[in-house]
Coordinates of C-alpha atoms in Angstrom, one line a residue:
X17 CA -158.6 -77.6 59.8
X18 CA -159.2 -78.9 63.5
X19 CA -161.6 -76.2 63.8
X20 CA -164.7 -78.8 63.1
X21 CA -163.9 -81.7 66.1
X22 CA -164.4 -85.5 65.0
X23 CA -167.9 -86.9 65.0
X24 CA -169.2 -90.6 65.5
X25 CA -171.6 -92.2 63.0
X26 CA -174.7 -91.7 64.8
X27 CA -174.0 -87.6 65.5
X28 CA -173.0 -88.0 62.0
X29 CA -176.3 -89.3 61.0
X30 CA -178.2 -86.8 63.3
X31 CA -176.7 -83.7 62.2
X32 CA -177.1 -84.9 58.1
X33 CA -181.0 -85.6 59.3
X34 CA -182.1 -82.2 61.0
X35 CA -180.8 -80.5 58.0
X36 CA -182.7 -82.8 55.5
X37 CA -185.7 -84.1 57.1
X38 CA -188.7 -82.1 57.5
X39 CA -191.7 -82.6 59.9
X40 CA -194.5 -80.2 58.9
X41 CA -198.3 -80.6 60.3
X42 CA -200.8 -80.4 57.7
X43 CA -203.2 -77.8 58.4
X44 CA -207.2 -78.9 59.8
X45 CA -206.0 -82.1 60.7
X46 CA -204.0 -84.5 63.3
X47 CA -201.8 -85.6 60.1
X48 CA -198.0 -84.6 60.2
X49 CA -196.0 -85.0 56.8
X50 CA -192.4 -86.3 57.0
X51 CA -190.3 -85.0 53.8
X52 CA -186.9 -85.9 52.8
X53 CA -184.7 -84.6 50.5
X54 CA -181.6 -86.9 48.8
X55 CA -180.5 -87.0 45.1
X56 CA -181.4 -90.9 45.4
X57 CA -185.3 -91.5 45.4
X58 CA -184.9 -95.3 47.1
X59 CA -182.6 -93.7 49.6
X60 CA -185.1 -90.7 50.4
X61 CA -187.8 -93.8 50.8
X62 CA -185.9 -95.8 53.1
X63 CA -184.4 -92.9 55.5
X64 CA -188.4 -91.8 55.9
X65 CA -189.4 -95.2 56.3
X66 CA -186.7 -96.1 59.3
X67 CA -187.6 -92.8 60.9
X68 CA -191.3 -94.0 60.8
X69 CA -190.3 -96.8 62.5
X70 CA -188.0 -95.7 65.4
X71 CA -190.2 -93.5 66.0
X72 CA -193.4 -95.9 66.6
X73 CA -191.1 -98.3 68.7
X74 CA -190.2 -95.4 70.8
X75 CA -194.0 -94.6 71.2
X76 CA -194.8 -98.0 72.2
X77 CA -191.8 -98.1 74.5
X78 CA -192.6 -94.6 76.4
X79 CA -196.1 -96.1 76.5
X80 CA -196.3 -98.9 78.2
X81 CA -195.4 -100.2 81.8
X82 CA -195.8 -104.1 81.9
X83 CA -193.3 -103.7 85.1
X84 CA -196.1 -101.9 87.4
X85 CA -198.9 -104.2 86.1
X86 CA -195.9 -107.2 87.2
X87 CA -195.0 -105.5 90.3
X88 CA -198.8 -104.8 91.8
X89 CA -199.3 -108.8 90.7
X90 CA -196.6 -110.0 92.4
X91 CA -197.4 -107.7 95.7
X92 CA -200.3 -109.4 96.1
X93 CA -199.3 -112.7 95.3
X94 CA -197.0 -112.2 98.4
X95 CA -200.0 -110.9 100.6
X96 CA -202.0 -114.4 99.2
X97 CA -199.4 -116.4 101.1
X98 CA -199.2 -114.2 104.0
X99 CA -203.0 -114.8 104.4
X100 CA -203.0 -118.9 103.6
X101 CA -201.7 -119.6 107.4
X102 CA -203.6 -117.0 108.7
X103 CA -206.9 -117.9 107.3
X104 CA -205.8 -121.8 108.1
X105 CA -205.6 -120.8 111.8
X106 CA -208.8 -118.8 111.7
X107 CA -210.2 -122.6 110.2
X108 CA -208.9 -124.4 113.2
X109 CA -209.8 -122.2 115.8
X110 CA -213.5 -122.2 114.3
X111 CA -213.2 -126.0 114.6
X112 CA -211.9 -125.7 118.4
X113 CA -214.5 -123.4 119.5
X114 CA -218.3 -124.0 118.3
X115 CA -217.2 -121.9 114.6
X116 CA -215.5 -119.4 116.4
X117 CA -219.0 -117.7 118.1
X118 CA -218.1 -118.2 121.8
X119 CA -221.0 -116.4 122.8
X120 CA -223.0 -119.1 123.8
X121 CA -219.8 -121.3 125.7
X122 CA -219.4 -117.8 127.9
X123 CA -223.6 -117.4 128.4
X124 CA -223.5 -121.1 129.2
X125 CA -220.4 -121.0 131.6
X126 CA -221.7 -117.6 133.1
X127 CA -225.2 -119.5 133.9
X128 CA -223.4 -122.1 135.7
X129 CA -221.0 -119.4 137.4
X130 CA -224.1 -117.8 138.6
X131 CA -226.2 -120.4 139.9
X132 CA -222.9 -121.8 142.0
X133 CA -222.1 -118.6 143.5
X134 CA -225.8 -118.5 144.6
X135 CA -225.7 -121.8 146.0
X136 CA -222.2 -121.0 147.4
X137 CA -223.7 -118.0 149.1
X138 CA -226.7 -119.5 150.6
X139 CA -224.3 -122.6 152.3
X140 CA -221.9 -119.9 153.6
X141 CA -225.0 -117.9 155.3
X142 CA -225.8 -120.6 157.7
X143 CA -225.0 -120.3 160.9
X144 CA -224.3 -123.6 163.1
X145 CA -227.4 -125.7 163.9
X146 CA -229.7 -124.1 161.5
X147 CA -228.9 -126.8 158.1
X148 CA -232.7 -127.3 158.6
X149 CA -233.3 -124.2 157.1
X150 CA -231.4 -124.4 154.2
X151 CA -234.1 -122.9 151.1
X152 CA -232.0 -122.4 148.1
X153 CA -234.0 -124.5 145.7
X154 CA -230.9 -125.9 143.6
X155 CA -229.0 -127.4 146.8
X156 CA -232.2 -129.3 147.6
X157 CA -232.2 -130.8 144.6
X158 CA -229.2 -132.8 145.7
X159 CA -230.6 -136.6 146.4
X160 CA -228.5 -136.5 149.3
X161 CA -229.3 -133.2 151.2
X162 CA -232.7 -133.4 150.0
X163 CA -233.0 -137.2 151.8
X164 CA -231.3 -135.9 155.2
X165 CA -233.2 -132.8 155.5
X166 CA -236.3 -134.6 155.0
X167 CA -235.5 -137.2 157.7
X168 CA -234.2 -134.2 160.0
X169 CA -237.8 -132.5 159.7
X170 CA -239.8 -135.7 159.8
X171 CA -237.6 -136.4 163.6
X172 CA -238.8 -133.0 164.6
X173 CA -242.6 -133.2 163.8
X174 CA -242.4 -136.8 165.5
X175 CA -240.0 -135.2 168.4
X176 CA -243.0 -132.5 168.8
X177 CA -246.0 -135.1 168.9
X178 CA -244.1 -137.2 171.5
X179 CA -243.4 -134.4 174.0
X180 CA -246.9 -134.7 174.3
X181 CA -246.8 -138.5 175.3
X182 CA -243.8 -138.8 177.1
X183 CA -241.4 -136.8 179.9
X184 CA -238.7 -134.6 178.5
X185 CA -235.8 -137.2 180.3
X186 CA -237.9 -140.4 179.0
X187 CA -235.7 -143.2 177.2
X188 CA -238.1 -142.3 174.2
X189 CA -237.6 -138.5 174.2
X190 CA -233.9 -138.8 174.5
X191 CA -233.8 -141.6 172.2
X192 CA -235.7 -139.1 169.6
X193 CA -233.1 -136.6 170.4
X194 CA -230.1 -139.0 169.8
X195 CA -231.7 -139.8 166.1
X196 CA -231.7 -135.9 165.8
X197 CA -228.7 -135.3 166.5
X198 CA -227.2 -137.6 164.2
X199 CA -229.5 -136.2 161.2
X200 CA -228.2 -132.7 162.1
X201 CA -224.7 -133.7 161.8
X202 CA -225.4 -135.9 158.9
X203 CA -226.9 -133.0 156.9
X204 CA -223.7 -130.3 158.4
X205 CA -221.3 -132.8 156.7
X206 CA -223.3 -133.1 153.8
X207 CA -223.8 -129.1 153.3
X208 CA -219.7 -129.0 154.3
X209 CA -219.0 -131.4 151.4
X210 CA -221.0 -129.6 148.7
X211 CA -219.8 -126.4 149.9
X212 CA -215.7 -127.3 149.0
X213 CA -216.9 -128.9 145.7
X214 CA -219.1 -125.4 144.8
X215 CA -216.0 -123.6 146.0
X216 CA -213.5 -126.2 143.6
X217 CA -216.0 -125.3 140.9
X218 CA -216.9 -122.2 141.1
X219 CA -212.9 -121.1 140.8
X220 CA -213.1 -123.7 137.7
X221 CA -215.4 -121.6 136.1
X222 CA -213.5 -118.7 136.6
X223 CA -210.6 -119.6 134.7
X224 CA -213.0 -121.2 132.0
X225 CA -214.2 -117.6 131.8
X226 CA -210.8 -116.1 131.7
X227 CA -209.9 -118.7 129.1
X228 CA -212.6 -117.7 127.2
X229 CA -211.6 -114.0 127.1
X230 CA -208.0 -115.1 126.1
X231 CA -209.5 -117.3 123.5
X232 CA -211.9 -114.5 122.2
X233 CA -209.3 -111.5 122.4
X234 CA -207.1 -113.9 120.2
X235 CA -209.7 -114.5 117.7
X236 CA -210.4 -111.0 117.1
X237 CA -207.0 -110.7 116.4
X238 CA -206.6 -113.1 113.8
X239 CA -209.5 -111.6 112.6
X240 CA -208.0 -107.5 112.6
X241 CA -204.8 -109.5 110.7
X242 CA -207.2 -111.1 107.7
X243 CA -208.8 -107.8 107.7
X244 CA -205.7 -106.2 107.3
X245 CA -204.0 -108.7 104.8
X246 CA -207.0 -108.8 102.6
X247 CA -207.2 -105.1 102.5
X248 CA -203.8 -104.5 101.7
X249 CA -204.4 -107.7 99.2
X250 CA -207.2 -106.3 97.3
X251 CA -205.5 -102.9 96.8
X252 CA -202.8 -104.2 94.8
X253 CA -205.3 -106.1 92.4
X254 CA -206.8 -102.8 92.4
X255 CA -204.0 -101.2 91.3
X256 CA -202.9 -103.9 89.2
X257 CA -206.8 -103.8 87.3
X258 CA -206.0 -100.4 87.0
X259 CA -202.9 -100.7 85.6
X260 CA -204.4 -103.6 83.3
X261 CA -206.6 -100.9 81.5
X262 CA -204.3 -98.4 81.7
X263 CA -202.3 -100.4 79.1
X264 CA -205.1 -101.4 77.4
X265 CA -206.1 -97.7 76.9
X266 CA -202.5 -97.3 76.0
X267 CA -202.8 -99.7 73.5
X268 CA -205.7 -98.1 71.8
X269 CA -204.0 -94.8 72.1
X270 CA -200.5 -96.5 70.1
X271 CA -202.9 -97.9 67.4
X272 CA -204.4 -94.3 66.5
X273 CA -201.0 -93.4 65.6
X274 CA -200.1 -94.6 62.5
X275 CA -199.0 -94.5 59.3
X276 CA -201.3 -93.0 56.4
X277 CA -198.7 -93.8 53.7
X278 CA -195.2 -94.6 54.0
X279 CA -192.6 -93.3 51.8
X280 CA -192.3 -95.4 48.2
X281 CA -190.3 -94.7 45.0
X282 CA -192.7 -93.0 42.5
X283 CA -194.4 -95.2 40.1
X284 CA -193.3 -94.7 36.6
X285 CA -195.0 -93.2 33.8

């Protein structure tokens, strides 16, 4: 007495079990045979059948996982709506900026950079006195330039026929020289006025350009964040597809074990 300690139902029910029930495999095959021995044939039937049963629910529980297929769902679900602003932004900035290629803004801005500095240049290389000999073929296309130069060269052609004709100190000569004069400074304040609005524009264009860099470096941004959020997005439906038929492998793999023939009270005679 006391020497055997007290024992709940289920060690009861273990301990009675591993003494009476036999698992034996039959030979040349995948088939085990469960055997139980009681003086009651129902009660032999139904402790076989139960064990059959625990044990395929346990089966099915060890093998299967819905919670990863859940989890890698759900992960990217969460990345989906990390992407929605993101890809909304990338929608908007397309619309702001030609579709987002700002290529052809920065090849067209550059032009126009290009041909002001030139112009720029050429106005800053003239010395006092010589605005007659202004060349660069853009700044003579200004109406205005274009009109005073042309009167400045048509006073010196007529200026050089009437030295011919008249005294150097004649009322004609000087008057020729007064009209000169006045075209020369005409033309000076002309080439000063375009030169401060070239200079106003060609800083303009500078900080279009440097806009445009802010603007592109910000776009491929956006762009290395989609990348990134898709990526990380598509991995967890990969893993999720994965997991998907994993189970379903699973599934086929729980269906192959089953029961040949469960346990049933012996038909009489």
């Amino acid at each position: 007495i006391g020497l055997i300690p007290d024992m709940e139902t289920r060690e009861k029910l273990i301990l009675h079990l591993s003494t009476q029930l036999t698992v034996e495999p039959v030979p040349m095959s995948n088939i085990v045979e469960v055997t139980y021995t009681n003086f009651s044939a129902r009660s032999a039937a139904s402790y076989v059948n139960h064990v059959l049963d625990a044990y395929l629910e346990q089966h099915a529980r060890v093998h299967s996982d819905a919670g990863a297929f859940g989890f890698f769902n759900a992960q990217a679900a969460a990345y989906d709506e990390l992407l929605k602003p993101l890809q909304q932004a990338l929608t908007d900035f397309k619309a702001a900026n030609d579709g987002g290629d700002l290529t052809l803004q920065e090849s067209l801005l550059l032009q126009r950079l290009v041909e002001s500095e030139d112009m720029l240049r050429s106005l800053r290389g003239l010395k006092e006195g010589e605005e007659d000999l202004l060349s660069n073929g853009a700044l003579l296309e200004n109406r205005e330039i274009s009109s005073v130069r042309e009167r400045l060269l048509t006073l010196k052609l007529k200026l050089a026929e009437e030295q011919f004709r008249y005294a150097a100190d004649s009322p004609e000569i000087r008057a020729l020289l007064s009209q000169l004069e006045a075209a020369r400074s005409d033309l000076a304040q002309q080439l000063r006025r375009n030169k401060e609005v070239l200079s106003r524009t060609v800083q303009e264009l500078h900080a279009e350009m440097s806009g445009i860099q802010v603007r592109r470096a910000d776009y491929d941004r956006l762009l290395e964040q989609e990348r990134r959020l898709r990526a990380s997005r598509d991995q967890y439906l990969e893993k999720a597809e994965e997991e998907r038929i994993s189970q379903a492998m699973d599934a086929q793999t729980m269906v192959s074990v089953r029961v040949i023939e469960r346990a049933a009270l012996p038909a009489k005679a």
